């Protein structure tokens, strides 16, 4: 089960931190990701992290967003800085068990999804 929180309405240039609590997911190797879907748009990958700590980011958020994982709290985070109106979207976290941990921004690679948290800029 994946449960997101932290979405809100913010002014351009503002910051937010999204959280995703991960439960019932006891995997050895895995990758986790943040996706977003804006009004009338396809769901797109934003950031991903694998069980070795490697990360990947979409070009549109590189340098502004940061993905991190607290294994002790079993919580995935997405720090959003310098927010722009184009960042307005529902943000989803996703998880996938794997034998080859590599971060992925491809939605078809993921089996487990949260319900989303809304970010409005």
N, CA, C and O atoms as a printed pandas DataFrame, in Angstrom:
     atom_number atom_name residue_name chain_id  residue_number  x_coord  y_coord  z_coord
0              1         N          UNK        A               1    0.833   -1.190    0.000
1              2        CA          UNK        A               1    0.000    0.000    0.000
2              3         C          UNK        A               1    0.874    1.249    0.000
3              4         O          UNK        A               1    1.858    1.333    0.735
4              5         N          UNK        A               2    0.508    2.198   -0.818
5              6        CA          UNK        A               2    1.247    3.453   -0.920
6              7         C          UNK        A               2    0.283    4.595   -0.628
7              8         O          UNK        A               2   -0.779    4.682   -1.244
8              9         N          UNK        A               3    0.643    5.475    0.310
9             10        CA          UNK        A               3   -0.237    6.577    0.694
10            11         C          UNK        A               3    0.542    7.878    0.620
11            12         O          UNK        A               3    1.487    8.096    1.378
12            13         N          UNK        A               4    0.130    8.746   -0.310
13            14        CA          UNK        A               4    0.796   10.032   -0.488
14            15         C          UNK        A               4    0.166   11.089    0.404
15            16         O          UNK        A               4   -0.999   10.993    0.790
16            17         N          UNK        A               5    0.971   12.105    0.723
17            18        CA          UNK        A               5    0.482   13.274    1.454
18            19         C          UNK        A               5    1.400   14.440    1.151
19            20         O          UNK        A               5    2.477   14.268    0.579
20            21         N          UNK        A               6    0.963   15.634    1.543
21            22        CA          UNK        A               6    1.808   16.812    1.418
22            23         C          UNK        A               6    1.415   17.757    0.303
23            24         O          UNK        A               6    1.973   18.850    0.203
24            25         N          UNK        A               7    0.472   17.368   -0.538
25            26        CA          UNK        A               7    0.050   18.258   -1.597
26            27         C          UNK        A               7   -0.657   19.488   -1.057
27            28         O          UNK        A               7   -1.282   19.437    0.003
28            29         N          UNK        A               8   -0.559   20.609   -1.793
29            30        CA          UNK        A               8   -1.160   21.864   -1.345
30            31         C          UNK        A               8   -1.174   22.855   -2.501
31            32         O          UNK        A               8   -0.669   22.575   -3.588
32            33         N          UNK        A               9   -1.760   24.010   -2.244
33            34        CA          UNK        A               9   -1.710   25.124   -3.194
34            35         C          UNK        A               9   -0.606   26.066   -2.757
35            36         O          UNK        A               9   -0.571   26.478   -1.597
36            37         N          UNK        A              10    0.298   26.415   -3.663
37            38        CA          UNK        A              10    1.413   27.303   -3.331
38            39         C          UNK        A              10    1.581   28.338   -4.427
39            40         O          UNK        A              10    1.097   28.156   -5.544
40            41         N          UNK        A              11    2.268   29.425   -4.103
41            42        CA          UNK        A              11    2.569   30.463   -5.071
42            43         C          UNK        A              11    3.762   30.044   -5.930
43            44         O          UNK        A              11    4.599   29.262   -5.478
44            45         N          UNK        A              12    3.852   30.551   -7.156
45            46        CA          UNK        A              12    5.048   30.278   -7.971
46            47         C          UNK        A              12    6.314   30.654   -7.217
47            48         O          UNK        A              12    6.380   31.680   -6.540
48            49         N          UNK        A              13    7.311   29.797   -7.353
49            50        CA          UNK        A              13    8.555   29.998   -6.625
50            51         C          UNK        A              13    8.588   29.334   -5.271
51            52         O          UNK        A              13    9.639   29.279   -4.633
52            53         N          UNK        A              14    7.459   28.831   -4.820
53            54        CA          UNK        A              14    7.379   28.193   -3.514
54            55         C          UNK        A              14    7.893   26.767   -3.514
55            56         O          UNK        A              14    8.338   26.244   -4.535
56            57         N          UNK        A              15    7.821   26.144   -2.333
57            58        CA          UNK        A              15    8.330   24.788   -2.140
58            59         C          UNK        A              15    7.306   23.929   -1.422
59            60         O          UNK        A              15    6.456   24.432   -0.687
60            61         N          UNK        A              16    7.400   22.630   -1.644
61            62        CA          UNK        A              16    6.585   21.640   -0.952
62            63         C          UNK        A              16    7.420   20.385   -0.778
63            64         O          UNK        A              16    8.380   20.151   -1.511
64            65         N          UNK        A              17    7.038   19.582    0.205
65            66        CA          UNK        A              17    7.616   18.244    0.318
66            67         C          UNK        A              17    6.483   17.227    0.335
67            68         O          UNK        A              17    5.619   17.257    1.212
68            69         N          UNK        A              18    6.495   16.345   -0.623
69            70        CA          UNK        A              18    5.521   15.269   -0.687
70            71         C          UNK        A              18    6.082   14.029    0.002
71            72         O          UNK        A              18    7.282   13.762   -0.047
72            73         N          UNK        A              19    5.190   13.279    0.645
73            74        CA          UNK        A              19    5.584   12.050    1.322
74            75         C          UNK        A              19    4.759   10.892    0.793
75            76         O          UNK        A              19    3.619   11.074    0.364
76            77         N          UNK        A              20    5.334    9.712    0.823
77            78        CA          UNK        A              20    4.631    8.496    0.422
78            79         C          UNK        A              20    5.005    7.395    1.396
79            80         O          UNK        A              20    6.145    6.931    1.412
80            81         N          UNK        A              21    4.042    6.979    2.208
81            82        CA          UNK        A              21    4.280    5.891    3.153
82            83         C          UNK        A              21    4.113    4.563    2.426
83            84         O          UNK        A              21    3.102    4.315    1.770
84            85         N          UNK        A              22    5.126    3.723    2.559
85            86        CA          UNK        A              22    5.145    2.441    1.858
86            87         C          UNK        A              22    4.923    1.328    2.868
87            88         O          UNK        A              22    5.698    1.184    3.813
88            89         N          UNK        A              23    3.869    0.538    2.676
89            90        CA          UNK        A              23    3.605   -0.581    3.582
90            91         C          UNK        A              23    3.214   -1.810    2.781
91            92         O          UNK        A              23    2.767   -1.712    1.638
92            93         N          UNK        A              24    3.393   -2.978    3.408
93            94        CA          UNK        A              24    3.040   -4.229    2.755
94            95         C          UNK        A              24    3.892   -4.524    1.543
95            96         O          UNK        A              24    3.480   -5.237    0.628
96            97         N          UNK        A              25    5.072   -3.972    1.552
97            98        CA          UNK        A              25    5.959   -4.097    0.395
98            99         C          UNK        A              25    7.319   -4.482    0.918
99           100         O          UNK        A              25    8.166   -3.622    1.158
100          101         N          UNK        A              26    7.534   -5.779    1.098
101          102        CA          UNK        A              26    8.780   -6.271    1.660
102          103         C          UNK        A              26    9.590   -6.906    0.551
103          104         O          UNK        A              26    9.513   -8.112    0.321
104          105         N          UNK        A              27   10.354   -6.097   -0.121
105          106        CA          UNK        A              27   11.115   -6.588   -1.258
106          107         C          UNK        A              27   12.598   -6.417   -0.990
107          108         O          UNK        A              27   13.003   -5.538   -0.229
108          109         N          UNK        A              28   13.397   -7.251   -1.611
109          110        CA          UNK        A              28   14.832   -7.098   -1.509
110          111         C          UNK        A              28   15.281   -5.931   -2.352
111          112         O          UNK        A              28   15.689   -4.894   -1.828
112          113         N          UNK        A              29   15.207   -6.100   -3.670
113          114        CA          UNK        A              29   15.555   -5.023   -4.583
114          115         C          UNK        A              29   14.277   -4.438   -5.173
115          116         O          UNK        A              29   13.296   -5.150   -5.389
116          117         N          UNK        A              30   14.301   -3.144   -5.427
117          118        CA          UNK        A              30   13.103   -2.448   -5.889
118          119         C          UNK        A              30   13.487   -1.119   -6.510
119          120         O          UNK        A              30   14.635   -0.683   -6.426
120          121         N          UNK        A              31   12.520   -0.494   -7.127
121          122        CA          UNK        A              31   12.653    0.926   -7.460
122          123         C          UNK        A              31   11.320    1.613   -7.166
123          124         O          UNK        A              31   10.249    1.020   -7.294
124          125         N          UNK        A              32   11.419    2.856   -6.777
125          126        CA          UNK        A              32   10.275    3.676   -6.397
126          127         C          UNK        A              32   10.270    4.931   -7.256
127          128         O          UNK        A              32   11.321    5.399   -7.693
128          129         N          UNK        A              33    9.091    5.465   -7.491
129          130        CA          UNK        A              33    9.032    6.640   -8.346
130          131         C          UNK        A              33    7.927    7.594   -7.985
131          132         O          UNK        A              33    6.958    7.236   -7.315
132          133         N          UNK        A              34    8.090    8.811   -8.438
133          134        CA          UNK        A              34    7.047    9.834   -8.380
134          135         C          UNK        A              34    6.626   10.163   -9.801
135          136         O          UNK        A              34    7.461   10.408  -10.671
136          137         N          UNK        A              35    5.326   10.164  -10.023
137          138        CA          UNK        A              35    4.740   10.521  -11.307
138          139         C          UNK        A              35    3.766   11.666  -11.095
139          140         O          UNK        A              35    3.361   11.937   -9.965
140          141         N          UNK        A              36    3.387   12.336  -12.167
141          142        CA          UNK        A              36    2.385   13.380  -12.069
142          143         C          UNK        A              36    1.514   13.383  -13.315
143          144         O          UNK        A              36    1.929   12.979  -14.401
144          145         N          UNK        A              37    0.290   13.856  -13.114
145          146        CA          UNK        A              37   -0.645   13.953  -14.232
146          147         C          UNK        A              37   -1.378   15.275  -14.129
147          148         O          UNK        A              37   -2.200   15.482  -13.236
148          149         N          UNK        A              38   -1.065   16.175  -15.065
149          150        CA          UNK        A              38   -1.728   17.464  -15.108
150          151         C          UNK        A              38   -3.039   17.381  -15.860
151          152         O          UNK        A              38   -3.310   16.373  -16.513
152          153         N          UNK        A              39   -3.866   18.425  -15.782
153          154        CA          UNK        A              39   -5.161   18.432  -16.471
154          155         C          UNK        A              39   -4.999   18.191  -17.964
155          156         O          UNK        A              39   -4.278   18.924  -18.641
156          157         N          UNK        A              40   -5.664   17.170  -18.476
157          158        CA          UNK        A              40   -5.623   16.871  -19.896
158          159         C          UNK        A              40   -4.310   16.320  -20.400
159          160         O          UNK        A              40   -4.067   16.283  -21.607
160          161         N          UNK        A              41   -3.457   15.889  -19.475
161          162        CA          UNK        A              41   -2.146   15.384  -19.878
162          163         C          UNK        A              41   -1.976   13.918  -19.498
163          164         O          UNK        A              41   -2.711   13.388  -18.666
164          165         N          UNK        A              42   -0.997   13.277  -20.121
165          166        CA          UNK        A              42   -0.639   11.921  -19.762
166          167         C          UNK        A              42    0.143   11.917  -18.450
167          168         O          UNK        A              42    0.790   12.902  -18.092
168          169         N          UNK        A              43    0.069   10.785  -17.739
169          170        CA          UNK        A              43    0.881   10.641  -16.530
170          171         C          UNK        A              43    2.346   10.512  -16.948
171          172         O          UNK        A              43    2.690    9.721  -17.826
172          173         N          UNK        A              44    3.195   11.302  -16.301
173          174        CA          UNK        A              44    4.603   11.320  -16.669
174          175         C          UNK        A              44    5.488   11.065  -15.453
175          176         O          UNK        A              44    5.142   11.435  -14.331
176          177         N          UNK        A              45    6.617   10.437  -15.688
177          178        CA          UNK        A              45    7.574   10.195  -14.619
178          179         C          UNK        A              45    8.297   11.472  -14.250
179          180         O          UNK        A              45    8.683   12.248  -15.124
180          181         N          UNK        A              46    8.484   11.694  -12.955
181          182        CA          UNK        A              46    9.143   12.891  -12.453
182          183         C          UNK        A              46   10.501   12.547  -11.865
183          184         O          UNK        A              46   11.506   13.177  -12.195
184          185         N          UNK        A              47   10.530   11.540  -10.989
185          186        CA          UNK        A              47   11.775   11.157  -10.327
186          187         C          UNK        A              47   11.658    9.712   -9.877
187          188         O          UNK        A              47   10.563    9.206   -9.633
188          189         N          UNK        A              48   12.807    9.060   -9.773
189          190        CA          UNK        A              48   12.827    7.663   -9.354
190          191         C          UNK        A              48   14.093    7.385   -8.559
191          192         O          UNK        A              48   15.124    8.027   -8.756
192          193         N          UNK        A              49   13.994    6.407   -7.649
193          194        CA          UNK        A              49   15.145    5.983   -6.861
194          195         C          UNK        A              49   15.094    4.476   -6.721
195          196         O          UNK        A              49   14.016    3.900   -6.575
196          197         N          UNK        A              50   16.264    3.826   -6.764
197          198        CA          UNK        A              50   16.251    2.381   -6.612
198          199         C          UNK        A              50   16.846    2.000   -5.257
199          200         O          UNK        A              50   17.282    2.857   -4.488
200          201         N          UNK        A              51   16.852    0.698   -4.986
201          202        CA          UNK        A              51   17.272    0.221   -3.673
202          203         C          UNK        A              51   18.763    0.409   -3.427
203          204         O          UNK        A              51   19.226    0.249   -2.298
204          205         N          UNK        A              52   19.521    0.748   -4.470
205          206        CA          UNK        A              52   20.943    1.065   -4.295
206          207         C          UNK        A              52   21.160    2.561   -4.094
207          208         O          UNK        A              52   22.284    3.001   -3.854
208          209         N          UNK        A              53   20.075    3.348   -4.192
209          210        CA          UNK        A              53   20.177    4.786   -4.001
210          211         C          UNK        A              53   20.400    5.583   -5.269
211          212         O          UNK        A              53   20.521    6.807   -5.212
212          213         N          UNK        A              54   20.457    4.918   -6.416
213          214        CA          UNK        A              54   20.594    5.642   -7.674
214          215         C          UNK        A              54   19.290    6.357   -7.992
215          216         O          UNK        A              54   18.206    5.853   -7.696
216          217         N          UNK        A              55   19.402    7.535   -8.599
217          218        CA          UNK        A              55   18.230    8.350   -8.896
218          219         C          UNK        A              55   18.176    8.733  -10.369
219          220         O          UNK        A              55   19.180    8.694  -11.081
220          221         N          UNK        A              56   16.977    9.103  -10.803
221          222        CA          UNK        A              56   16.768    9.619  -12.152
222          223         C          UNK        A              56   15.694   10.689  -12.081
223          224         O          UNK        A              56   14.770   10.597  -11.273
224          225         N          UNK        A              57   15.815   11.706  -12.930
225          226        CA          UNK        A              57   14.870   12.820  -12.930
226          227         C          UNK        A              57   14.458   13.169  -14.351
227          228         O          UNK        A              57   15.233   13.024  -15.296
228          229         N          UNK        A              58   13.221   13.633  -14.479
229          230        CA          UNK        A              58   12.794   14.199  -15.750
230          231         C          UNK        A              58   13.529   15.516  -15.964
231          232         O          UNK        A              58   13.823   16.227  -15.004
232          233         N          UNK        A              59   13.826   15.842  -17.216
233          234        CA          UNK        A              59   14.560   17.075  -17.502
234          235         C          UNK        A              59   13.822   18.310  -16.997
235          236         O          UNK        A              59   14.445   19.296  -16.604
236          237         N          UNK        A              60   12.500   18.253  -17.010
237          238        CA          UNK        A              60   11.697   19.416  -16.630
238          239         C          UNK        A              60   11.811   19.765  -15.141
239          240         O          UNK        A              60   11.470   20.878  -14.740
240          241         N          UNK        A              61   12.288   18.821  -14.323
241          242        CA          UNK        A              61   12.371   19.065  -12.883
242          243         C          UNK        A              61   13.795   18.987  -12.363
243          244         O          UNK        A              61   14.044   19.247  -11.186
244          245         N          UNK        A              62   14.744   18.626  -13.246
245          246        CA          UNK        A              62   16.134   18.470  -12.826
246          247         C          UNK        A              62   16.655   19.766  -12.214
247          248         O          UNK        A              62   16.549   20.840  -12.806
248          249         N          UNK        A              63   17.213   19.642  -11.025
249          250        CA          UNK        A              63   17.736   20.811  -10.325
250          251         C          UNK        A              63   16.720   21.506   -9.436
251          252         O          UNK        A              63   17.087   22.343   -8.611
252          253         N          UNK        A              64   15.441   21.167   -9.595
253          254        CA          UNK        A              64   14.391   21.774   -8.757
254          255         C          UNK        A              64   13.765   20.787   -7.785
255          256         O          UNK        A              64   13.405   21.160   -6.668
256          257         N          UNK        A              65   13.631   19.542   -8.193
257          258        CA          UNK        A              65   13.024   18.493   -7.371
258          259         C          UNK        A              65   14.101   17.530   -6.894
259          260         O          UNK        A              65   15.125   17.343   -7.550
260          261         N          UNK        A              66   13.850   16.924   -5.736
261          262        CA          UNK        A              66   14.788   15.944   -5.201
262          263         C          UNK        A              66   14.027   14.796   -4.577
263          264         O          UNK        A              66   13.142   15.007   -3.748
264          265         N          UNK        A              67   14.367   13.583   -4.971
265          266        CA          UNK        A              67   13.735   12.383   -4.430
266          267         C          UNK        A              67   14.646   11.790   -3.364
267          268         O          UNK        A              67   15.868   11.788   -3.510
268          269         N          UNK        A              68   14.041   11.288   -2.291
269          270        CA          UNK        A              68   14.825   10.647   -1.238
270          271         C          UNK        A              68   13.981    9.570   -0.573
271          272         O          UNK        A              68   12.758    9.540   -0.710
272          273         N          UNK        A              69   14.663    8.684    0.152
273          274        CA          UNK        A              69   13.993    7.548    0.788
274          275         C          UNK        A              69   14.519    7.375    2.194
275          276         O          UNK        A              69   15.729    7.296    2.407
276          277         N          UNK        A              70   13.615    7.314    3.151
277          278        CA          UNK        A              70   13.963    7.017    4.537
278          279         C          UNK        A              70   13.547    5.576    4.790
279          280         O          UNK        A              70   12.369    5.290    5.000
280          281         N          UNK        A              71   14.521    4.670    4.768
281          282        CA          UNK        A              71   14.194    3.253    4.913
282          283         C          UNK        A              71   13.635    2.935    6.295
283          284         O          UNK        A              71   12.747    2.094    6.427
284          285         N          UNK        A              72   14.148    3.602    7.320
285          286        CA          UNK        A              72   13.681    3.345    8.682
286          287         C          UNK        A              72   12.208    3.701    8.838
287          288         O          UNK        A              72   11.462    2.999    9.519
288          289         N          UNK        A              73   11.795    4.794    8.206
289          290        CA          UNK        A              73   10.396    5.234    8.277
290          291         C          UNK        A              73    9.561    4.652    7.145
291          292         O          UNK        A              73    8.346    4.840    7.097
292          293         N          UNK        A              74   10.234    3.931    6.221
293          294        CA          UNK        A              74    9.544    3.375    5.063
294          295         C          UNK        A              74    8.735    4.471    4.350
295          296         O          UNK        A              74    7.567    4.291    4.006
296          297         N          UNK        A              75    9.393    5.588    4.148
297          298        CA          UNK        A              75    8.733    6.730    3.528
298          299         C          UNK        A              75    9.575    7.283    2.391
299          300         O          UNK        A              75   10.779    7.496    2.531
300          301         N          UNK        A              76    8.920    7.507    1.272
301          302        CA          UNK        A              76    9.528    8.117    0.094
302          303         C          UNK        A              76    9.151    9.589    0.081
303          304         O          UNK        A              76    8.010    9.946    0.374
304          305         N          UNK        A              77   10.108   10.443   -0.259
305          306        CA          UNK        A              77    9.859   11.880   -0.286
306          307         C          UNK        A              77   10.141   12.458   -1.673
307          308         O          UNK        A              77   10.935   11.919   -2.444
308          309         N          UNK        A              78    9.466   13.569   -1.964
309          310        CA          UNK        A              78    9.801   14.380   -3.129
310          311         C          UNK        A              78    9.803   15.829   -2.686
311          312         O          UNK        A              78    8.756   16.386   -2.357
312          313         N          UNK        A              79   10.979   16.441   -2.678
313          314        CA          UNK        A              79   11.122   17.863   -2.364
314          315         C          UNK        A              79   10.946   18.654   -3.651
315          316         O          UNK        A              79   11.674   18.447   -4.622
316          317         N          UNK        A              80    9.978   19.560   -3.651
317          318        CA          UNK        A              80    9.695   20.366   -4.834
318          319         C          UNK        A              80   10.070   21.813   -4.534
319          320         O          UNK        A              80    9.491   22.426   -3.636
320          321         N          UNK        A              81   11.026   22.364   -5.268
321          322        CA          UNK        A              81   11.464   23.743   -5.092
322          323         C          UNK        A              81   11.240   24.531   -6.374
323          324         O          UNK        A              81   11.081   23.958   -7.452
324          325         N          UNK        A              82   11.229   25.847   -6.241
325          326        CA          UNK        A              82   11.067   26.738   -7.400
326          327         C          UNK        A              82    9.877   26.314   -8.252
327          328         O          UNK        A              82    9.986   26.175   -9.471
328          329         N          UNK        A              83    8.759   26.114   -7.602
329          330        CA          UNK        A              83    7.583   25.594   -8.298
330          331         C          UNK        A              83    7.055   26.575   -9.336
331          332         O          UNK        A              83    7.069   27.790   -9.143
332          333         N          UNK        A              84    6.593   26.008  -10.434
333          334        CA          UNK        A              84    6.072   26.772  -11.562
334          335         C          UNK        A              84    4.618   26.352  -11.811
335          336         O          UNK        A              84    4.229   25.245  -11.437
336          337         N          UNK        A              85    3.819   27.209  -12.429
337          338        CA          UNK        A              85    2.435   26.809  -12.725
338          339         C          UNK        A              85    2.355   25.503  -13.509
339          340         O          UNK        A              85    1.390   24.751  -13.373
340          341         N          UNK        A              86    3.377   25.233  -14.337
341          342        CA          UNK        A              86    3.384   23.997  -15.131
342          343         C          UNK        A              86    3.553   22.749  -14.277
343          344         O          UNK        A              86    3.360   21.634  -14.762
344          345         N          UNK        A              87    3.914   22.928  -12.998
345          346        CA          UNK        A              87    4.055   21.783  -12.084
346          347         C          UNK        A              87    2.720   21.369  -11.482
347          348         O          UNK        A              87    2.646   20.362  -10.777
348          349         N          UNK        A              88    1.667   22.128  -11.748
349          350        CA          UNK        A              88    0.346   21.785  -11.231
350          351         C          UNK        A              88   -0.091   20.428  -11.763
351          352         O          UNK        A              88   -0.141   20.207  -12.973
352          353         N          UNK        A              89   -0.408   19.518  -10.836
353          354        CA          UNK        A              89   -0.760   18.148  -11.234
354          355         C          UNK        A              89   -1.133   17.351  -10.003
355          356         O          UNK        A              89   -0.906   17.776   -8.870
356          357         N          UNK        A              90   -1.715   16.174  -10.249
357          358        CA          UNK        A              90   -1.845   15.171   -9.212
358          359         C          UNK        A              90   -0.541   14.380   -9.228
359          360         O          UNK        A              90   -0.090   13.915  -10.275
360          361         N          UNK        A              91    0.047   14.241   -8.058
361          362        CA          UNK        A              91    1.321   13.535   -7.941
362          363         C          UNK        A              91    1.082   12.164   -7.312
363          364         O          UNK        A              91    0.393   12.042   -6.299
364          365         N          UNK        A              92    1.658   11.144   -7.923
365          366        CA          UNK        A              92    1.493    9.760   -7.485
366          367         C          UNK        A              92    2.851    9.145   -7.165
367          368         O          UNK        A              92    3.842    9.427   -7.838
368          369         N          UNK        A              93    2.888    8.307   -6.139
369          370        CA          UNK        A              93    4.083    7.489   -5.945
370          371         C          UNK        A              93    3.790    6.078   -6.431
371          372         O          UNK        A              93    2.642    5.634   -6.456
372          373         N          UNK        A              94    4.844    5.393   -6.813
373          374        CA          UNK        A              94    4.723    4.058   -7.382
374          375         C          UNK        A              94    5.904    3.207   -6.932
375          376         O          UNK        A              94    6.971    3.721   -6.594
376          377         N          UNK        A              95    5.688    1.891   -6.936
377          378        CA          UNK        A              95    6.732    0.980   -6.473
378          379         C          UNK        A              95    6.738   -0.282   -7.319
379          380         O          UNK        A              95    5.718   -0.698   -7.867
380          381         N          UNK        A              96    7.917   -0.875   -7.408
381          382        CA          UNK        A              96    8.060   -2.110   -8.177
382          383         C          UNK        A              96    9.190   -2.944   -7.609
383          384         O          UNK        A              96   10.298   -2.448   -7.401
384          385         N          UNK        A              97    8.907   -4.211   -7.360
385          386        CA          UNK        A              97    9.950   -5.155   -6.981
386          387         C          UNK        A              97   10.720   -5.548   -8.238
387          388         O          UNK        A              97   10.162   -5.582   -9.335
388          389         N          UNK        A              98   11.984   -5.839   -8.072
389          390        CA          UNK        A              98   12.775   -6.166   -9.250
390          391         C          UNK        A              98   14.002   -6.958   -8.861
391          392         O          UNK        A              98   14.445   -6.900   -7.714
392          393         N          UNK        A              99   14.554   -7.695   -9.802
393          394        CA          UNK        A              99   15.827   -8.376   -9.578
394          395         C          UNK        A              99   16.980   -7.527  -10.069
395          396         O          UNK        A              99   18.144   -7.829   -9.805
396          397         N          UNK        A             100   16.650   -6.454  -10.788
397          398        CA          UNK        A             100   17.676   -5.567  -11.323
398          399         C          UNK        A             100   17.287   -4.135  -10.978
399          400         O          UNK        A             100   16.590   -3.482  -11.755
400          401         N          UNK        A             101   17.728   -3.637   -9.824
401          402        CA          UNK        A             101   17.335   -2.289   -9.419
402          403         C          UNK        A             101   17.957   -1.206  -10.290
403          404         O          UNK        A             101   19.169   -0.995  -10.289
404          405         N          UNK        A             102   17.090   -0.531  -11.030
405          406        CA          UNK        A             102   17.491    0.611  -11.857
406          407         C          UNK        A             102   16.349    1.613  -11.779
407          408         O          UNK        A             102   15.200    1.219  -11.978
408          409         N          UNK        A             103   16.600    2.873  -11.503
409          410        CA          UNK        A             103   15.487    3.831  -11.432
410          411         C          UNK        A             103   14.781    3.929  -12.777
411          412         O          UNK        A             103   15.417    3.862  -13.829
412          413         N          UNK        A             104   13.461    4.086  -12.734
413          414        CA          UNK        A             104   12.666    4.130  -13.964
414          415         C          UNK        A             104   11.632    5.245  -13.909
415          416         O          UNK        A             104   10.976    5.448  -12.887
416          417         N          UNK        A             105   11.492    5.965  -15.019
417          418        CA          UNK        A             105   10.477    6.998  -15.165
418          419         C          UNK        A             105    9.352    6.525  -16.098
419          420         O          UNK        A             105    8.556    7.334  -16.575
420          421         N          UNK        A             106    9.293    5.231  -16.350
421          422        CA          UNK        A             106    8.306    4.664  -17.260
422          423         C          UNK        A             106    7.171    4.068  -16.449
423          424         O          UNK        A             106    7.394    3.148  -15.663
424          425         N          UNK        A             107    5.957    4.574  -16.625
425          426        CA          UNK        A             107    4.838    4.149  -15.784
426          427         C          UNK        A             107    4.512    2.666  -15.966
427          428         O          UNK        A             107    4.050    2.017  -15.027
428          429         N          UNK        A             108    4.746    2.125  -17.157
429          430        CA          UNK        A             108    4.451    0.715  -17.395
430          431         C          UNK        A             108    5.355   -0.216  -16.603
431          432         O          UNK        A             108    5.066   -1.407  -16.491
432          433         N          UNK        A             109    6.433    0.300  -16.058
433          434        CA          UNK        A             109    7.357   -0.526  -15.277
434          435         C          UNK        A             109    6.857   -0.782  -13.858
435          436         O          UNK        A             109    7.414   -1.620  -13.149
436          437         N          UNK        A             110    5.818   -0.070  -13.440
437          438        CA          UNK        A             110    5.360   -0.113  -12.053
438          439         C          UNK        A             110    4.055   -0.881  -11.895
439          440         O          UNK        A             110    3.148   -0.779  -12.720
440          441         N          UNK        A             111    3.985   -1.657  -10.804
441          442        CA          UNK        A             111    2.781   -2.406  -10.472
442          443         C          UNK        A             111    1.945   -1.730   -9.393
443          444         O          UNK        A             111    0.716   -1.736   -9.462
444          445         N          UNK        A             112    2.603   -1.149   -8.400
445          446        CA          UNK        A             112    1.914   -0.602   -7.228
446          447         C          UNK        A             112    1.865    0.915   -7.311
447          448         O          UNK        A             112    2.860    1.576   -7.607
448          449         N          UNK        A             113    0.660    1.456   -7.038
449          450        CA          UNK        A             113    0.429    2.898   -7.150
450          451         C          UNK        A             113   -0.350    3.420   -5.945
451          452         O          UNK        A             113   -1.185    2.723   -5.369
452          453         N          UNK        A             114   -0.053    4.660   -5.583
453          454        CA          UNK        A             114   -0.853    5.341   -4.578
454          455         C          UNK        A             114   -2.038    6.045   -5.224
455          456         O          UNK        A             114   -2.236    5.980   -6.437
456          457         N          UNK        A             115   -2.822    6.720   -4.382
457          458        CA          UNK        A             115   -4.034    7.393   -4.869
458          459         C          UNK        A             115   -3.767    8.821   -5.320
459          460         O          UNK        A             115   -4.611    9.421   -5.987
460          461         N          UNK        A             116   -2.625    9.371   -4.973
461          462        CA          UNK        A             116   -2.269   10.703   -5.440
462          463         C          UNK        A             116   -2.495   11.805   -4.432
463          464         O          UNK        A             116   -3.313   11.676   -3.521
464          465         N          UNK        A             117   -1.757   12.894   -4.605
465          466        CA          UNK        A             117   -1.908   14.104   -3.797
466          467         C          UNK        A             117   -1.782   15.291   -4.741
467          468         O          UNK        A             117   -0.895   15.320   -5.594
468          469         N          UNK        A             118   -2.677   16.280   -4.587
469          470        CA          UNK        A             118   -2.772   17.380   -5.542
470          471         C          UNK        A             118   -1.807   18.507   -5.196
471          472         O          UNK        A             118   -1.732   18.957   -4.053
472          473         N          UNK        A             119   -1.072   18.950   -6.212
473          474        CA          UNK        A             119   -0.205   20.126   -6.097
474          475         C          UNK        A             119   -0.722   21.162   -7.080
475          476         O          UNK        A             119   -0.858   20.887   -8.272
476          477         N          UNK        A             120   -1.012   22.368   -6.568
477          478        CA          UNK        A             120   -1.501   23.454   -7.411
478          479         C          UNK        A             120   -0.583   24.660   -7.231
479          480         O          UNK        A             120   -0.355   25.121   -6.113
480          481         N          UNK        A             121   -0.061   25.163   -8.352
481          482        CA          UNK        A             121    0.863   26.308   -8.297
482          483         C          UNK        A             121    0.206   27.474   -9.046
483          484         O          UNK        A             121    0.789   28.554   -9.140
